[in-house]
Amino acid sequence: MEAVNERSDRQLVDRVTTGSVASFDVLYERHAPAVARYAWGLASSRETAQELVQDTFVTLWRNAGAIEMVGQTVLPWLLVTCRFHAANSHRAESRTTRMLQRLASHESLNADRSPDDSTRWVLEAIDALPAIDREVCLLCLVHGLTYREAGESLNLSESAVGKRLERSRITLRRDHANNR
């Protein structure tokens, strides 16, 4: 019987499709060093490079049945997959940086102004909301983030942010009407 580590990449990928951990391990040992070197050139940090390698091989495990190999090696597919994960990682880092910059600029603008009586009740009413609704209101209404940006920050869907904001606005209107 042929040893697992003597099989071609194509044979190993076919076996990974059926859930063969041993075949996956051989592919990892065979190609992880090259993928890691490639990821290091794409990543902004060592941790990010390690995450790219991990994400690349997780994608291999999940999508083994859909991999179209050119020739007998899976390495080109792994490198392209790593590049796609790097691009996604870069976009996420850029979004986070932009959101933090936006929050910092709003906080510095708001620090210069103390709330007057006409806005103080709004901030107090927002503070009285449940924690997640309070965060949604602060991010969207006070800091001006989009539903998508707030959702990414809070790990919520865009529609969930919209629904929570809608309910919070109803509560705020009701509280305002009662406090007049």
PDB file of C-alpha atoms in Angstrom:
ATOM      1  CA  MET A   1       0.000   0.000   0.000  1.00  0.00           C
ATOM      2  CA  GLU A   2       1.302   3.427  -0.998  1.00  0.00           C
ATOM      3  CA  ALA A   3       2.310   5.755   1.869  1.00  0.00           C
ATOM      4  CA  VAL A   4       0.206   8.893   2.209  1.00  0.00           C
ATOM      5  CA  ASN A   5       3.215  11.215   1.903  1.00  0.00           C
ATOM      6  CA  GLU A   6       4.189   9.640  -1.454  1.00  0.00           C
ATOM      7  CA  ARG A   7       0.915  10.585  -3.121  1.00  0.00           C
ATOM      8  CA  SER A   8       0.625  13.488  -5.570  1.00  0.00           C
ATOM      9  CA  ASP A   9      -1.070  16.713  -4.535  1.00  0.00           C
ATOM     10  CA  ARG A  10      -4.004  15.840  -6.789  1.00  0.00           C
ATOM     11  CA  GLN A  11      -4.472  12.498  -5.003  1.00  0.00           C
ATOM     12  CA  LEU A  12      -4.132  14.158  -1.605  1.00  0.00           C
ATOM     13  CA  VAL A  13      -6.669  16.885  -2.433  1.00  0.00           C
ATOM     14  CA  ASP A  14      -9.087  14.179  -3.614  1.00  0.00           C
ATOM     15  CA  ARG A  15      -8.649  12.401  -0.281  1.00  0.00           C
ATOM     16  CA  VAL A  16      -9.092  15.654   1.666  1.00  0.00           C
ATOM     17  CA  THR A  17     -12.451  15.932  -0.084  1.00  0.00           C
ATOM     18  CA  THR A  18     -13.489  12.766   1.747  1.00  0.00           C
ATOM     19  CA  GLY A  19     -12.223  14.117   5.081  1.00  0.00           C
ATOM     20  CA  SER A  20      -8.746  12.591   5.206  1.00  0.00           C
ATOM     21  CA  VAL A  21      -6.873  14.460   7.918  1.00  0.00           C
ATOM     22  CA  ALA A  22      -3.673  12.533   7.123  1.00  0.00           C
ATOM     23  CA  SER A  23      -3.773  13.767   3.517  1.00  0.00           C
ATOM     24  CA  PHE A  24      -4.415  17.318   4.697  1.00  0.00           C
ATOM     25  CA  ASP A  25      -1.441  17.073   7.086  1.00  0.00           C
ATOM     26  CA  VAL A  26       0.833  15.972   4.237  1.00  0.00           C
ATOM     27  CA  LEU A  27      -0.318  18.892   2.075  1.00  0.00           C
ATOM     28  CA  TYR A  28       0.260  21.257   4.968  1.00  0.00           C
ATOM     29  CA  GLU A  29       3.764  19.938   5.657  1.00  0.00           C
ATOM     30  CA  ARG A  30       4.568  20.011   1.948  1.00  0.00           C
ATOM     31  CA  HIS A  31       3.371  23.556   1.172  1.00  0.00           C
ATOM     32  CA  ALA A  32       3.047  25.576   4.401  1.00  0.00           C
ATOM     33  CA  PRO A  33       6.653  26.869   4.283  1.00  0.00           C
ATOM     34  CA  ALA A  34       6.179  28.309   0.763  1.00  0.00           C
ATOM     35  CA  VAL A  35       2.770  29.764   1.648  1.00  0.00           C
ATOM     36  CA  ALA A  36       4.251  31.275   4.832  1.00  0.00           C
ATOM     37  CA  ARG A  37       7.075  32.965   2.893  1.00  0.00           C
ATOM     38  CA  TYR A  38       4.547  34.328   0.406  1.00  0.00           C
ATOM     39  CA  ALA A  39       2.212  35.501   3.204  1.00  0.00           C
ATOM     40  CA  TRP A  40       5.101  37.240   4.950  1.00  0.00           C
ATOM     41  CA  GLY A  41       5.567  39.407   1.856  1.00  0.00           C
ATOM     42  CA  LEU A  42       1.883  40.337   1.806  1.00  0.00           C
ATOM     43  CA  ALA A  43       1.234  40.874   5.499  1.00  0.00           C
ATOM     44  CA  SER A  44       1.707  43.894   7.716  1.00  0.00           C
ATOM     45  CA  SER A  45       2.824  41.821  10.703  1.00  0.00           C
ATOM     46  CA  ARG A  46       3.997  38.377  11.686  1.00  0.00           C
ATOM     47  CA  GLU A  47       0.613  37.616  13.273  1.00  0.00           C
ATOM     48  CA  THR A  48      -1.199  38.611  10.102  1.00  0.00           C
ATOM     49  CA  ALA A  49       1.098  36.381   8.036  1.00  0.00           C
ATOM     50  CA  GLN A  50       0.339  33.453  10.336  1.00  0.00           C
ATOM     51  CA  GLU A  51      -3.392  34.146  10.036  1.00  0.00           C
ATOM     52  CA  LEU A  52      -3.088  34.218   6.241  1.00  0.00           C
ATOM     53  CA  VAL A  53      -1.429  30.796   6.219  1.00  0.00           C
ATOM     54  CA  GLN A  54      -4.086  29.447   8.563  1.00  0.00           C
ATOM     55  CA  ASP A  55      -6.944  30.946   6.522  1.00  0.00           C
ATOM     56  CA  THR A  56      -5.430  29.567   3.312  1.00  0.00           C
ATOM     57  CA  PHE A  57      -5.295  26.021   4.619  1.00  0.00           C
ATOM     58  CA  VAL A  58      -8.742  26.267   6.213  1.00  0.00           C
ATOM     59  CA  THR A  59     -10.018  27.268   2.779  1.00  0.00           C
ATOM     60  CA  LEU A  60      -8.257  24.249   1.294  1.00  0.00           C
ATOM     61  CA  TRP A  61      -9.966  21.987   3.829  1.00  0.00           C
ATOM     62  CA  ARG A  62     -13.413  23.494   3.239  1.00  0.00           C
ATOM     63  CA  ASN A  63     -13.203  23.740  -0.567  1.00  0.00           C
ATOM     64  CA  ALA A  64     -11.101  20.714  -1.507  1.00  0.00           C
ATOM     65  CA  GLY A  65     -13.855  19.375  -3.756  1.00  0.00           C
ATOM     66  CA  ALA A  66     -13.990  22.581  -5.792  1.00  0.00           C
ATOM     67  CA  ILE A  67     -10.251  23.061  -6.327  1.00  0.00           C
ATOM     68  CA  GLU A  68      -9.205  23.070  -9.965  1.00  0.00           C
ATOM     69  CA  MET A  69      -5.532  22.286 -10.134  1.00  0.00           C
ATOM     70  CA  VAL A  70      -3.246  23.103 -13.016  1.00  0.00           C
ATOM     71  CA  GLY A  71      -0.803  20.227 -13.265  1.00  0.00           C
ATOM     72  CA  GLN A  72      -0.081  18.035 -10.280  1.00  0.00           C
ATOM     73  CA  THR A  73       0.612  20.646  -7.593  1.00  0.00           C
ATOM     74  CA  VAL A  74      -1.853  22.586  -5.460  1.00  0.00           C
ATOM     75  CA  LEU A  75       0.725  25.277  -4.617  1.00  0.00           C
ATOM     76  CA  PRO A  76      -0.438  27.850  -7.219  1.00  0.00           C
ATOM     77  CA  TRP A  77      -4.002  27.533  -5.902  1.00  0.00           C
ATOM     78  CA  LEU A  78      -2.738  27.990  -2.337  1.00  0.00           C
ATOM     79  CA  LEU A  79      -0.754  31.110  -3.267  1.00  0.00           C
ATOM     80  CA  VAL A  80      -3.695  32.702  -5.083  1.00  0.00           C
ATOM     81  CA  THR A  81      -5.958  31.875  -2.133  1.00  0.00           C
ATOM     82  CA  CYS A  82      -3.407  33.412   0.232  1.00  0.00           C
ATOM     83  CA  ARG A  83      -3.327  36.570  -1.908  1.00  0.00           C
ATOM     84  CA  PHE A  84      -7.142  36.830  -1.768  1.00  0.00           C
ATOM     85  CA  HIS A  85      -7.100  36.434   2.015  1.00  0.00           C
ATOM     86  CA  ALA A  86      -4.391  39.125   2.227  1.00  0.00           C
ATOM     87  CA  ALA A  87      -6.505  41.508   0.151  1.00  0.00           C
ATOM     88  CA  ASN A  88      -9.520  40.856   2.391  1.00  0.00           C
ATOM     89  CA  SER A  89      -7.382  41.371   5.487  1.00  0.00           C
ATOM     90  CA  HIS A  90      -6.007  44.635   4.098  1.00  0.00           C
ATOM     91  CA  ARG A  91      -9.527  45.911   3.348  1.00  0.00           C
ATOM     92  CA  ALA A  92     -10.674  45.022   6.868  1.00  0.00           C
ATOM     93  CA  GLU A  93      -7.673  46.786   8.412  1.00  0.00           C
ATOM     94  CA  SER A  94      -8.358  49.858   6.250  1.00  0.00           C
ATOM     95  CA  ARG A  95     -12.029  49.920   7.302  1.00  0.00           C
ATOM     96  CA  THR A  96     -11.061  49.651  10.958  1.00  0.00           C
ATOM     97  CA  THR A  97      -8.477  52.421  10.625  1.00  0.00           C
ATOM     98  CA  ARG A  98     -10.958  54.719   8.859  1.00  0.00           C
ATOM     99  CA  MET A  99     -13.626  54.017  11.475  1.00  0.00           C
ATOM    100  CA  LEU A 100     -11.217  54.711  14.349  1.00  0.00           C
ATOM    101  CA  GLN A 101     -10.078  57.939  12.698  1.00  0.00           C
ATOM    102  CA  ARG A 102     -13.693  58.988  12.213  1.00  0.00           C
ATOM    103  CA  LEU A 103     -14.512  58.210  15.843  1.00  0.00           C
ATOM    104  CA  ALA A 104     -11.442  60.096  17.048  1.00  0.00           C
ATOM    105  CA  SER A 105     -12.334  63.167  14.989  1.00  0.00           C
ATOM    106  CA  HIS A 106     -15.948  63.118  16.218  1.00  0.00           C
ATOM    107  CA  GLU A 107     -14.820  62.702  19.811  1.00  0.00           C
ATOM    108  CA  SER A 108     -12.422  65.637  19.529  1.00  0.00           C
ATOM    109  CA  LEU A 109     -15.159  67.795  18.005  1.00  0.00           C
ATOM    110  CA  ASN A 110     -17.623  66.759  20.687  1.00  0.00           C
ATOM    111  CA  ALA A 111     -15.047  67.312  23.454  1.00  0.00           C
ATOM    112  CA  ASP A 112     -14.904  70.979  22.496  1.00  0.00           C
ATOM    113  CA  ARG A 113     -18.657  71.340  22.996  1.00  0.00           C
ATOM    114  CA  SER A 114     -20.449  70.671  26.214  1.00  0.00           C
ATOM    115  CA  PRO A 115     -24.023  69.521  25.767  1.00  0.00           C
ATOM    116  CA  ASP A 116     -26.593  72.208  26.382  1.00  0.00           C
ATOM    117  CA  ASP A 117     -30.049  71.552  27.820  1.00  0.00           C
ATOM    118  CA  SER A 118     -31.517  70.872  24.382  1.00  0.00           C
ATOM    119  CA  THR A 119     -29.144  67.950  23.735  1.00  0.00           C
ATOM    120  CA  ARG A 120     -28.411  66.794  27.275  1.00  0.00           C
ATOM    121  CA  TRP A 121     -31.730  64.944  27.529  1.00  0.00           C
ATOM    122  CA  VAL A 122     -30.911  63.010  24.340  1.00  0.00           C
ATOM    123  CA  LEU A 123     -27.580  61.817  25.743  1.00  0.00           C
ATOM    124  CA  GLU A 124     -29.240  60.892  29.029  1.00  0.00           C
ATOM    125  CA  ALA A 125     -32.005  59.021  27.184  1.00  0.00           C
ATOM    126  CA  ILE A 126     -29.426  57.167  25.082  1.00  0.00           C
ATOM    127  CA  ASP A 127     -27.541  56.243  28.270  1.00  0.00           C
ATOM    128  CA  ALA A 128     -30.766  54.692  29.630  1.00  0.00           C
ATOM    129  CA  LEU A 129     -31.082  52.313  26.641  1.00  0.00           C
ATOM    130  CA  PRO A 130     -29.922  48.677  26.841  1.00  0.00           C
ATOM    131  CA  ALA A 131     -26.170  48.372  26.229  1.00  0.00           C
ATOM    132  CA  ILE A 132     -26.253  47.180  22.600  1.00  0.00           C
ATOM    133  CA  ASP A 133     -28.897  49.754  21.608  1.00  0.00           C
ATOM    134  CA  ARG A 134     -26.895  52.467  23.369  1.00  0.00           C
ATOM    135  CA  GLU A 135     -23.794  51.489  21.361  1.00  0.00           C
ATOM    136  CA  VAL A 136     -25.774  51.499  18.092  1.00  0.00           C
ATOM    137  CA  CYS A 137     -27.156  54.969  18.853  1.00  0.00           C
ATOM    138  CA  LEU A 138     -23.780  56.370  19.830  1.00  0.00           C
ATOM    139  CA  LEU A 139     -22.073  55.005  16.735  1.00  0.00           C
ATOM    140  CA  CYS A 140     -24.795  55.985  14.241  1.00  0.00           C
ATOM    141  CA  LEU A 141     -26.498  59.048  15.736  1.00  0.00           C
ATOM    142  CA  VAL A 142     -23.678  60.682  17.681  1.00  0.00           C
ATOM    143  CA  HIS A 143     -20.584  59.611  15.731  1.00  0.00           C
ATOM    144  CA  GLY A 144     -22.193  59.424  12.287  1.00  0.00           C
ATOM    145  CA  LEU A 145     -21.160  55.894  11.288  1.00  0.00           C
ATOM    146  CA  THR A 146     -23.133  54.067   8.632  1.00  0.00           C
ATOM    147  CA  TYR A 147     -25.232  51.040   9.563  1.00  0.00           C
ATOM    148  CA  ARG A 148     -22.614  48.824   7.925  1.00  0.00           C
ATOM    149  CA  GLU A 149     -19.717  50.399   9.858  1.00  0.00           C
ATOM    150  CA  ALA A 150     -21.608  50.176  13.145  1.00  0.00           C
ATOM    151  CA  GLY A 151     -22.561  46.578  12.377  1.00  0.00           C
ATOM    152  CA  GLU A 152     -18.949  45.635  11.674  1.00  0.00           C
ATOM    153  CA  SER A 153     -17.860  47.294  14.901  1.00  0.00           C
ATOM    154  CA  LEU A 154     -20.534  45.527  16.970  1.00  0.00           C
ATOM    155  CA  ASN A 155     -20.591  42.254  15.038  1.00  0.00           C
ATOM    156  CA  LEU A 156     -24.193  42.813  13.914  1.00  0.00           C
ATOM    157  CA  SER A 157     -25.769  42.722  10.476  1.00  0.00           C
ATOM    158  CA  GLU A 158     -26.607  45.976   8.764  1.00  0.00           C
ATOM    159  CA  SER A 159     -30.338  45.213   9.043  1.00  0.00           C
ATOM    160  CA  ALA A 160     -30.017  44.418  12.771  1.00  0.00           C
ATOM    161  CA  VAL A 161     -28.394  47.826  13.306  1.00  0.00           C
ATOM    162  CA  GLY A 162     -31.242  49.478  11.392  1.00  0.00           C
ATOM    163  CA  LYS A 163     -33.931  47.686  13.414  1.00  0.00           C
ATOM    164  CA  ARG A 164     -32.241  48.468  16.735  1.00  0.00           C
ATOM    165  CA  LEU A 165     -31.854  52.098  15.723  1.00  0.00           C
ATOM    166  CA  GLU A 166     -35.505  52.296  14.663  1.00  0.00           C
ATOM    167  CA  ARG A 167     -36.658  50.899  18.032  1.00  0.00           C
ATOM    168  CA  SER A 168     -34.331  53.246  19.890  1.00  0.00           C
ATOM    169  CA  ARG A 169     -35.634  56.262  17.978  1.00  0.00           C
ATOM    170  CA  ILE A 170     -39.199  55.320  18.940  1.00  0.00           C
ATOM    171  CA  THR A 171     -38.111  55.076  22.583  1.00  0.00           C
ATOM    172  CA  LEU A 172     -36.270  58.400  22.396  1.00  0.00           C
ATOM    173  CA  ARG A 173     -39.282  60.146  20.805  1.00  0.00           C
ATOM    174  CA  ARG A 174     -41.598  58.723  23.474  1.00  0.00           C
ATOM    175  CA  ASP A 175     -39.228  59.831  26.257  1.00  0.00           C
ATOM    176  CA  HIS A 176     -38.940  63.302  24.697  1.00  0.00           C
ATOM    177  CA  ALA A 177     -42.722  63.653  24.466  1.00  0.00           C
ATOM    178  CA  ASN A 178     -43.073  62.618  28.132  1.00  0.00           C
ATOM    179  CA  ASN A 179     -40.392  65.078  29.289  1.00  0.00           C
ATOM    180  CA  ARG A 180     -41.772  68.171  27.572  1.00  0.00           C
TER     181      ARG A 180
END
